[in-house]
Coordinates of C-alpha atoms and ligand atoms in Angstrom, one line a residue:
M1204 CA -46.2 28.7 -93.1
A1205 CA -43.6 27.8 -90.5
R1206 CA -42.7 24.1 -90.3
P1207 CA -44.2 22.1 -87.4
V1208 CA -41.7 21.9 -84.6
R1209 CA -39.9 18.6 -84.4
T1210 CA -36.8 18.2 -82.3
R1211 CA -34.7 15.2 -81.5
I1212 CA -31.8 13.8 -79.5
A1213 CA -29.5 11.4 -81.2
P1214 CA -27.3 9.7 -78.6
S1215 CA -24.8 7.0 -79.6
P1216 CA -25.2 4.0 -77.3
T1217 CA -21.5 3.7 -76.4
G1218 CA -21.3 3.8 -72.6
D1219 CA -23.2 4.9 -69.6
P1220 CA -26.1 7.3 -70.1
H1221 CA -24.5 10.7 -70.0
V1222 CA -25.7 13.7 -68.0
G1223 CA -25.1 15.8 -71.2
T1224 CA -27.6 13.7 -73.0
A1225 CA -30.3 14.5 -70.4
Y1226 CA -29.4 18.2 -70.6
V1227 CA -29.7 18.4 -74.3
A1228 CA -32.9 16.2 -74.2
L1229 CA -34.5 18.6 -71.7
F1230 CA -34.1 21.6 -73.9
N1231 CA -35.3 19.7 -77.0
L1232 CA -38.3 18.3 -75.1
A1233 CA -39.2 21.7 -73.6
F1234 CA -39.0 23.5 -76.9
A1235 CA -41.1 20.9 -78.7
R1236 CA -43.7 20.9 -76.0
Q1237 CA -43.8 24.7 -76.0
H1238 CA -44.8 24.6 -79.7
G1239 CA -47.1 21.6 -79.5
G1240 CA -44.5 19.7 -81.5
Q1241 CA -42.8 16.3 -81.3
F1242 CA -39.7 15.2 -79.6
I1243 CA -37.9 12.3 -81.2
L1244 CA -35.3 9.9 -79.8
R1245 CA -33.0 8.4 -82.5
I1246 CA -30.3 6.0 -81.7
E1247 CA -27.1 6.7 -83.6
D1248 CA -25.4 3.3 -83.5
T1249 CA -23.5 3.2 -86.8
D1250 CA -20.3 2.7 -85.0
Q1251 CA -20.8 -1.1 -84.9
V1252 CA -17.7 -1.7 -82.7
R1253 CA -18.6 0.7 -79.9
S1254 CA -22.4 0.5 -79.8
D1255 CA -24.0 -1.7 -77.3
V1256 CA -27.5 -2.8 -76.6
A1257 CA -27.1 -2.6 -72.8
S1258 CA -26.1 1.0 -73.3
E1259 CA -29.2 1.7 -75.4
A1260 CA -31.4 0.2 -72.7
M1261 CA -29.8 2.4 -70.1
I1262 CA -30.4 5.5 -72.1
Y1263 CA -34.1 4.7 -72.2
D1264 CA -34.2 4.0 -68.4
A1265 CA -32.3 7.1 -67.4
L1266 CA -34.4 9.4 -69.6
R1267 CA -37.6 7.9 -68.4
W1268 CA -36.5 8.1 -64.8
L1269 CA -36.1 11.9 -65.4
G1270 CA -39.5 12.1 -67.0
L1271 CA -38.1 13.0 -70.4
E1272 CA -40.5 11.0 -72.5
W1273 CA -40.2 11.0 -76.3
D1274 CA -43.0 10.9 -78.9
E1275 CA -41.2 8.8 -81.5
G1276 CA -38.3 6.4 -81.0
P1277 CA -37.0 2.9 -81.5
D1278 CA -39.1 1.5 -78.7
V1279 CA -42.3 3.5 -79.2
G1280 CA -42.3 3.6 -83.0
G1281 CA -43.6 6.5 -85.0
P1282 CA -44.2 7.4 -88.7
H1283 CA -40.6 8.1 -89.6
G1284 CA -38.9 4.9 -88.4
P1285 CA -36.9 2.9 -88.0
Y1286 CA -35.3 5.2 -85.4
R1287 CA -32.2 3.1 -85.0
Q1288 CA -29.5 4.0 -87.6
S1289 CA -28.2 0.4 -87.9
E1290 CA -31.6 -0.5 -89.4
R1291 CA -31.4 2.2 -92.0
A1292 CA -28.2 1.3 -93.9
E1293 CA -29.9 1.0 -97.3
I1294 CA -31.3 4.5 -97.0
Y1295 CA -27.8 6.0 -96.4
R1296 CA -26.4 4.0 -99.3
E1297 CA -29.0 5.3 -101.7
H1298 CA -28.4 8.8 -100.6
A1299 CA -24.6 8.5 -100.9
E1300 CA -25.2 7.3 -104.5
R1301 CA -27.3 10.2 -105.2
L1302 CA -24.5 12.5 -104.3
V1303 CA -22.0 10.5 -106.4
A1304 CA -24.3 10.8 -109.4
S1305 CA -24.6 14.6 -109.0
G1306 CA -20.9 15.0 -108.5
D1307 CA -21.2 16.2 -104.9
A1308 CA -19.4 13.2 -103.6
Y1309 CA -16.8 10.8 -105.1
P1310 CA -15.4 7.3 -104.5
C1311 CA -12.0 7.3 -102.9
F1312 CA -9.8 4.3 -103.3
C1313 CA -6.8 5.5 -101.2
T1314 CA -5.4 2.7 -99.1
K1315 CA -4.7 3.0 -95.4
E1316 CA -1.0 3.0 -96.2
R1317 CA -1.3 6.0 -98.5
L1318 CA -3.5 7.9 -95.9
D1319 CA -1.0 7.1 -93.1
A1320 CA 1.9 8.3 -95.3
L1321 CA 0.0 11.4 -96.2
R1322 CA -0.7 12.2 -92.5
A1323 CA 2.9 11.6 -91.5
E1324 CA 4.1 13.9 -94.2
Q1325 CA 1.6 16.6 -93.2
R1326 CA 2.7 16.3 -89.6
E1327 CA 6.4 16.5 -90.6
K1328 CA 5.8 19.6 -92.7
K1329 CA 3.5 21.1 -90.1
L1330 CA 0.7 21.3 -92.6
A1331 CA -3.0 21.1 -91.8
L1332 CA -4.0 17.4 -91.5
G1333 CA -6.7 16.1 -93.9
Y1334 CA -7.4 14.3 -97.1
D1335 CA -5.6 15.8 -100.1
G1336 CA -8.3 15.2 -102.7
H1337 CA -6.2 12.6 -104.5
C1338 CA -9.2 10.6 -105.8
R1339 CA -11.3 13.6 -106.6
S1340 CA -9.8 14.0 -110.0
I1341 CA -10.5 10.4 -111.2
P1342 CA -12.9 10.7 -114.1
P1343 CA -16.3 9.4 -113.1
Q1344 CA -16.4 6.6 -115.7
E1345 CA -13.1 5.2 -114.5
A1346 CA -14.1 5.5 -110.8
E1347 CA -17.3 3.6 -111.7
R1348 CA -15.3 0.9 -113.5
R1349 CA -13.1 0.4 -110.5
R1350 CA -16.0 0.2 -108.1
K1351 CA -17.7 -2.4 -110.4
A1352 CA -14.5 -4.4 -110.3
G1353 CA -14.9 -4.6 -106.6
E1354 CA -12.0 -2.3 -105.6
A1355 CA -12.3 -1.2 -101.9
H1356 CA -13.4 2.4 -101.5
V1357 CA -15.1 5.0 -99.4
I1358 CA -17.4 7.8 -100.5
R1359 CA -16.2 11.3 -99.7
L1360 CA -18.0 14.6 -99.8
A1361 CA -16.6 17.0 -102.3
M1362 CA -16.3 20.2 -100.3
P1363 CA -15.7 23.4 -102.2
R1364 CA -12.0 24.3 -101.9
E1365 CA -12.1 28.0 -102.0
G1366 CA -14.2 30.7 -100.4
E1367 CA -16.0 30.2 -97.1
S1368 CA -18.9 28.3 -95.7
V1369 CA -21.4 30.5 -94.0
V1370 CA -23.6 28.9 -91.5
R1371 CA -26.1 30.2 -89.0
D1372 CA -26.6 29.2 -85.4
L1373 CA -29.6 30.5 -83.4
L1374 CA -27.4 31.5 -80.5
R1375 CA -24.3 32.7 -82.2
G1376 CA -25.6 34.2 -85.5
V1377 CA -23.5 33.8 -88.6
I1378 CA -20.3 31.7 -88.4
R1379 CA -17.9 31.6 -91.3
F1380 CA -15.5 28.7 -92.0
P1381 CA -12.7 29.0 -94.6
N1382 CA -13.4 26.1 -97.0
E1383 CA -9.7 25.2 -97.4
Q1384 CA -9.8 24.1 -93.7
I1385 CA -12.7 21.7 -94.2
D1386 CA -11.8 18.1 -95.1
D1387 CA -13.5 16.0 -97.8
Q1388 CA -15.3 14.1 -95.2
V1389 CA -15.9 10.3 -95.6
L1390 CA -19.7 9.8 -95.9
L1391 CA -19.8 6.1 -96.5
K1392 CA -17.2 3.7 -95.1
S1393 CA -15.7 0.8 -97.1
D1394 CA -18.0 -1.6 -95.2
G1395 CA -21.0 0.3 -96.6
F1396 CA -21.9 1.9 -93.2
P1397 CA -22.4 5.6 -93.1
T1398 CA -20.4 8.0 -91.0
Y1399 CA -22.1 10.3 -88.5
H1400 CA -22.3 13.2 -90.9
L1401 CA -24.3 11.5 -93.6
A1402 CA -26.6 9.5 -91.4
N1403 CA -27.3 12.4 -89.2
V1404 CA -28.2 14.8 -92.0
V1405 CA -30.3 12.3 -93.9
D1406 CA -32.2 11.3 -90.8
D1407 CA -32.8 14.8 -89.7
H1408 CA -34.3 15.5 -93.1
L1409 CA -36.3 12.4 -93.5
M1410 CA -37.6 12.6 -89.9
E1411 CA -38.6 16.2 -90.6
V1412 CA -36.6 17.7 -87.8
S1413 CA -37.2 21.4 -87.7
H1414 CA -34.7 22.4 -85.0
V1415 CA -31.4 20.7 -84.4
I1416 CA -30.7 21.5 -80.8
R1417 CA -27.4 19.8 -79.7
A1418 CA -24.2 20.3 -77.9
E1419 CA -21.6 23.0 -78.9
E1420 CA -19.0 20.4 -79.8
W1421 CA -20.8 19.7 -83.1
I1422 CA -20.4 23.2 -84.4
S1423 CA -17.3 22.3 -86.3
S1424 CA -19.4 19.7 -88.2
L1425 CA -21.9 22.3 -89.3
P1426 CA -20.3 23.4 -92.6
K1427 CA -20.3 19.8 -93.7
H1428 CA -23.9 19.3 -92.7
V1429 CA -24.9 22.5 -94.4
R1430 CA -23.1 21.5 -97.6
L1431 CA -25.0 18.2 -97.5
Y1432 CA -28.3 20.0 -97.2
E1433 CA -27.4 22.1 -100.2
A1434 CA -26.2 19.1 -102.2
F1435 CA -29.4 17.2 -101.6
G1436 CA -31.4 20.4 -102.3
W1437 CA -33.1 20.3 -98.9
D1438 CA -34.1 23.1 -96.6
E1439 CA -31.9 23.3 -93.5
P1440 CA -33.3 23.0 -90.1
V1441 CA -32.6 25.7 -87.5
F1442 CA -29.4 24.9 -85.7
C1443 CA -28.9 25.7 -82.1
H1444 CA -25.8 24.6 -80.3
L1445 CA -26.1 24.6 -76.5
P1446 CA -23.1 25.5 -74.3
L1447 CA -21.2 22.5 -73.1
L1448 CA -21.4 21.5 -69.4
R1449 CA -18.1 22.1 -67.8
N1450 CA -16.0 21.0 -64.9
A1451 CA -15.0 23.6 -62.3
D1452 CA -11.8 24.2 -64.2
R1453 CA -13.9 25.0 -67.3
S1454 CA -12.8 21.9 -69.2
K1455 CA -15.6 19.8 -70.9
I1456 CA -17.4 17.8 -68.3
S1457 CA -15.6 14.5 -67.8
K1458 CA -15.7 11.6 -65.5
R1459 CA -12.3 12.2 -64.0
K1460 CA -13.7 15.4 -62.4
N1461 CA -17.4 14.9 -62.1
P1462 CA -19.7 11.9 -62.1
V1463 CA -21.2 12.0 -65.6
S1464 CA -23.4 8.9 -65.6
L1465 CA -27.1 9.5 -65.0
N1466 CA -27.0 6.1 -63.2
Y1467 CA -24.7 7.7 -60.7
Y1468 CA -27.2 10.4 -59.8
R1469 CA -30.1 7.9 -59.6
R1470 CA -28.1 5.5 -57.4
A1471 CA -26.9 8.4 -55.2
G1472 CA -30.4 9.4 -54.5
F1473 CA -30.9 12.6 -56.4
L1474 CA -34.5 13.4 -57.2
P1475 CA -35.3 13.5 -60.9
E1476 CA -37.2 16.8 -60.6
A1477 CA -34.2 18.5 -58.9
M1478 CA -31.9 17.1 -61.6
L1479 CA -34.1 18.6 -64.3
N1480 CA -34.3 21.9 -62.6
Y1481 CA -30.5 22.0 -62.2
L1482 CA -29.9 21.0 -65.8
A1483 CA -32.3 23.7 -67.0
L1484 CA -30.3 26.3 -65.0
M1485 CA -27.2 25.2 -66.9
G1486 CA -28.5 27.0 -70.0
W1487 CA -31.4 29.1 -68.9
T1488 CA -32.1 32.0 -66.5
M1489 CA -35.7 32.7 -65.7
P1490 CA -36.8 36.3 -66.3
D1491 CA -37.2 36.8 -62.6
E1492 CA -34.0 34.9 -61.9
R1493 CA -35.7 32.4 -59.7
E1494 CA -33.7 29.2 -59.4
E1495 CA -36.3 26.7 -58.4
F1496 CA -38.8 25.8 -61.1
G1497 CA -40.5 22.7 -62.5
L1498 CA -40.6 21.3 -66.0
D1499 CA -44.0 22.9 -66.8
E1500 CA -42.7 26.4 -65.9
F1501 CA -39.6 25.8 -67.9
V1502 CA -41.7 24.8 -70.9
D1503 CA -43.7 28.0 -70.5
E1504 CA -40.8 30.4 -70.1
L1505 CA -38.0 29.0 -72.2
K1506 CA -36.9 31.2 -75.1
L1507 CA -34.5 29.2 -77.1
E1508 CA -32.7 32.2 -78.5
G1509 CA -32.1 33.4 -75.0
V1510 CA -30.1 30.4 -73.9
T1511 CA -27.0 31.8 -72.1
L1512 CA -23.6 31.0 -73.6
G1513 CA -21.5 31.4 -70.5
G1514 CA -20.0 27.9 -70.3
P1515 CA -22.0 26.5 -67.4
V1516 CA -20.1 24.8 -64.6
F1517 CA -21.7 21.6 -63.4
D1518 CA -21.4 22.0 -59.7
L1519 CA -22.2 18.9 -57.6
A1520 CA -22.4 20.9 -54.4
K1521 CA -25.0 23.2 -55.8
L1522 CA -27.0 20.3 -57.3
T1523 CA -26.9 18.6 -53.9
W1524 CA -28.1 21.8 -52.2
L1525 CA -30.9 22.1 -54.7
N1526 CA -31.8 18.5 -54.2
G1527 CA -32.0 19.1 -50.4
R1528 CA -34.5 21.9 -51.1
Y1529 CA -36.7 19.5 -53.1
M1530 CA -36.4 16.7 -50.5
R1531 CA -37.6 19.0 -47.7
R1532 CA -40.6 20.1 -49.8
L1533 CA -41.8 16.5 -50.0
E1534 CA -44.3 15.3 -47.3
P1535 CA -43.0 12.4 -45.3
A1536 CA -45.4 10.0 -47.0
E1537 CA -44.0 11.2 -50.4
L1538 CA -40.5 10.8 -49.2
L1539 CA -41.2 7.3 -48.1
A1540 CA -42.6 6.5 -51.5
R1541 CA -39.4 7.8 -53.1
L1542 CA -37.3 5.6 -50.7
R1543 CA -39.5 2.7 -51.5
S1544 CA -39.2 3.2 -55.2
E1545 CA -35.4 3.2 -55.1
I1546 CA -33.1 2.3 -52.3
L1547 CA -35.7 0.5 -50.1
S1548 CA -37.6 -1.1 -53.0
D1549 CA -38.6 -4.7 -52.5
G1550 CA -36.6 -5.6 -55.6
Y1551 CA -33.4 -4.3 -54.0
L1552 CA -34.1 -5.7 -50.6
L1553 CA -34.7 -9.1 -52.2
E1554 CA -31.3 -8.9 -53.8
V1555 CA -29.6 -7.9 -50.5
L1556 CA -31.3 -10.5 -48.3
P1557 CA -29.9 -13.7 -49.8
L1558 CA -26.4 -12.3 -49.3
V1559 CA -26.8 -11.4 -45.6
R1560 CA -29.1 -14.1 -44.3
E1561 CA -26.1 -16.5 -43.8
R1562 CA -24.7 -14.1 -41.3
I1563 CA -27.7 -13.1 -39.2
D1564 CA -29.6 -15.1 -36.6
T1565 CA -32.2 -12.5 -35.7
L1566 CA -34.0 -9.9 -37.8
D1567 CA -32.5 -7.1 -35.8
A1568 CA -29.1 -8.0 -37.0
F1569 CA -30.1 -7.2 -40.5
M1570 CA -29.2 -3.5 -40.4
E1571 CA -25.8 -4.1 -38.8
Y1572 CA -24.7 -6.6 -41.5
S1573 CA -26.2 -4.9 -44.5
Q1574 CA -25.7 -1.2 -43.8
F1575 CA -23.1 -0.8 -46.5
F1576 CA -25.8 -1.7 -49.1
F1577 CA -27.8 1.4 -48.1
T1578 CA -25.2 4.1 -47.5
G1579 CA -23.3 6.3 -50.0
D1580 CA -19.7 7.0 -49.3
L1581 CA -17.9 4.9 -46.7
T1582 CA -15.6 5.9 -43.9
Y1583 CA -12.9 3.3 -43.2
D1584 CA -12.0 2.6 -39.6
D1585 CA -8.4 1.8 -38.6
A1586 CA -8.8 -2.0 -39.1
A1587 CA -10.4 -1.4 -42.6
R1588 CA -7.7 1.1 -43.5
T1589 CA -5.0 -1.5 -42.8
K1590 CA -6.7 -4.1 -44.9
L1591 CA -7.2 -1.7 -47.7
V1592 CA -3.5 -2.0 -48.4
A1593 CA -2.8 -5.3 -50.1
K1594 CA -0.8 -7.8 -48.1
G1595 CA 2.9 -7.6 -49.1
R1596 CA 2.3 -4.5 -51.2
T1597 CA 2.5 -0.7 -50.5
A1598 CA -0.4 1.7 -50.4
P1599 CA 0.8 3.5 -53.6
Q1600 CA 1.0 0.1 -55.4
T1601 CA -2.4 -0.9 -54.2
A1602 CA -3.8 2.5 -55.2
K1603 CA -2.3 2.1 -58.7
A1604 CA -3.7 -1.4 -59.2
L1605 CA -7.2 -0.3 -58.0
R1606 CA -7.1 2.7 -60.3
T1607 CA -6.1 0.8 -63.3
L1608 CA -8.6 -1.9 -62.6
L1609 CA -11.3 0.8 -62.3
E1610 CA -10.4 3.0 -65.3
D1611 CA -9.2 0.4 -67.8
H1612 CA -11.4 -2.5 -67.0
L1613 CA -14.5 -1.7 -64.9
D1614 CA -15.6 1.7 -66.2
G1615 CA -16.4 0.2 -69.6
L1616 CA -18.1 -2.9 -68.3
M1617 CA -21.7 -2.6 -69.3
E1618 CA -23.3 -5.7 -67.8
W1619 CA -22.3 -5.5 -64.1
S1620 CA -23.0 -9.1 -63.2
A1621 CA -21.1 -11.3 -60.7
E1622 CA -19.8 -13.5 -63.5
N1623 CA -18.5 -10.6 -65.6
L1624 CA -17.0 -8.9 -62.6
E1625 CA -15.1 -12.1 -61.6
E1626 CA -13.9 -12.6 -65.1
V1627 CA -12.6 -9.0 -65.4
V1628 CA -11.0 -8.9 -62.0
R1629 CA -9.3 -12.3 -62.4
G1630 CA -8.2 -11.3 -66.0
F1631 CA -6.7 -8.1 -64.6
C1632 CA -4.8 -10.1 -61.9
E1633 CA -3.4 -12.4 -64.5
A1634 CA -2.3 -9.6 -66.8
S1635 CA -0.8 -7.4 -64.1
G1636 CA 1.0 -9.9 -61.9
W1637 CA -1.3 -9.6 -58.9
T1638 CA -2.7 -12.7 -57.2
P1639 CA -6.4 -12.8 -56.6
K1640 CA -5.6 -13.3 -52.9
E1641 CA -3.7 -10.0 -52.8
L1642 CA -6.2 -8.0 -54.7
F1643 CA -9.6 -9.3 -53.5
M1644 CA -9.2 -7.9 -50.0
P1645 CA -8.5 -4.3 -51.0
I1646 CA -11.4 -4.4 -53.4
R1647 CA -13.6 -5.9 -50.7
V1648 CA -12.7 -3.3 -48.1
A1649 CA -13.0 -0.5 -50.7
V1650 CA -16.6 -1.4 -51.7
T1651 CA -18.0 -2.5 -48.4
G1652 CA -15.8 -0.9 -45.7
S1653 CA -15.2 -4.2 -44.1
P1654 CA -12.9 -7.2 -44.5
A1655 CA -15.6 -9.8 -43.8
T1656 CA -18.5 -9.7 -46.2
P1657 CA -20.7 -11.9 -48.3
P1658 CA -19.2 -13.2 -51.5
L1659 CA -17.3 -10.4 -53.2
F1660 CA -18.6 -10.4 -56.8
E1661 CA -22.3 -11.1 -55.8
T1662 CA -22.0 -8.2 -53.4
M1663 CA -20.5 -5.9 -56.0
A1664 CA -23.2 -6.9 -58.5
V1665 CA -26.0 -6.0 -56.0
L1666 CA -24.3 -2.7 -55.0
G1667 CA -24.3 -1.8 -58.6
K1668 CA -21.7 -0.2 -60.9
E1669 CA -22.1 3.3 -59.7
L1670 CA -21.7 2.8 -56.0
C1671 CA -18.7 0.4 -56.6
R1672 CA -17.0 2.8 -58.9
R1673 CA -17.5 5.7 -56.5
R1674 CA -16.2 3.7 -53.5
L1675 CA -13.2 2.4 -55.5
R1676 CA -12.4 5.9 -56.5
N1677 CA -12.6 7.0 -52.9
A1678 CA -10.4 4.1 -51.8
V1679 CA -7.8 5.2 -54.3
T1680 CA -7.8 8.7 -52.8
E1681 CA -7.6 7.2 -49.3
L1682 CA -4.7 5.0 -50.2
R1683 CA -2.9 7.9 -51.8
S1684 CA -3.2 9.8 -48.5
M1685 CA -1.5 7.1 -46.5
K1686 CA 2.1 7.7 -45.6
Ligands
LIG2502 N1 -24.7 10.9 -82.2 C1 -24.3 12.2 -81.8 C2 -24.0 12.2 -80.3 O1 -23.7 11.2 -79.9 C3 -25.4 13.2 -82.2 C4 -25.0 14.6 -82.3 C5 -26.2 15.4 -82.9 O2 -27.1 15.7 -82.1 O3 -26.1 15.8 -84.1 O4 -24.1 13.1 -79.6

């Protein structure tokens, strides 16, 4: 009997919720629904340094905004929990020990210095980079004795050295990898935490995932995963690697060339149903080639093995066009409801009002003083353009400072609060030799279009990360165009 269908997404909470996560989630959810199965959300937060609770919360929010609800997950529970990998450390340790006992994995005591020297030598001799198997020949009793004595070590997978690994992907058929090119992957780090490979395979098995539908970039991990299934004696799931979303120049979608945060699309006023429709088009063509369809139709029609491998280009202009079609289909009352749920919500208005009430004496002045809270991109009039350049600095210098501030300091800021913003911007000033007086004005003009505004950091906090980033980016472009 075929296994019940269970699919999953397994995002790592290390930044803004990514458009690629929604794309992969959509296909997983549609396939599970189509077969009356379950769709699981698992949080892969074993990278303790980069994982972040704010980021995890944003993943939930963004997916729910799109209507991609999961049947099991950290916040909704389920029979195979916990669904957050940081709470499963003991499970991974036990499984790693099982592989050491069966000889499919081994402790490696190599120091960082040895590994660095090895890498340098491989580079110099233009050899393939990777672990040389140094600790693989240590007799098991001796390795055990050294572990008991407390010597620092990792656990590595003993990959076969000869022959080839043959794996199967639903869309690509059989793929062969020469084993000599596959590293003895670390499974358990010296701090006892698992790496992606071990945790991912163990969880997919224990959570009874039947179909692993994920992005193409994980194909190179497949031989290691398949080896792990074999070593544990488990049945493999079906693997299906979806084509990556791409920028117009065919490179992997990236924030330099396209907005990739789902928060951006929400803040910019895209409708979730248009977003889902567009993401479905990235990997799927309807039999009659119609371009507009809803989630239910997608669930009915999707044939996973018929996903197109073309390298879909994520085209903002086309998404915007499609969104316009959806907007015009809504009755005015429905459109109003959408406005009231996002940009004209009471919550948002109540954040804006305290900032502008100092500056208005009648209600009808509200729009004039607050319009930049409700628009998307800004146009800078001549007075604003002048103030966009920091006093005493050139346009290119200001552009460079704003860009560095944005990319190196603000992009990674997860809690976009006035306090955090002030700390980051002042810290940047100190480190880069700018005075707050010089830099605050260009930032103010960039994010509001005006030199006179409510307090800068409160204003930025209310505008939100996405709008501020987009406007700062546009300001950098504007500054660069100045002679
Ligand atoms: N944690 C991986 C990610 O962030 C999961 C990849 C997979 O689905 O196996 O995408």
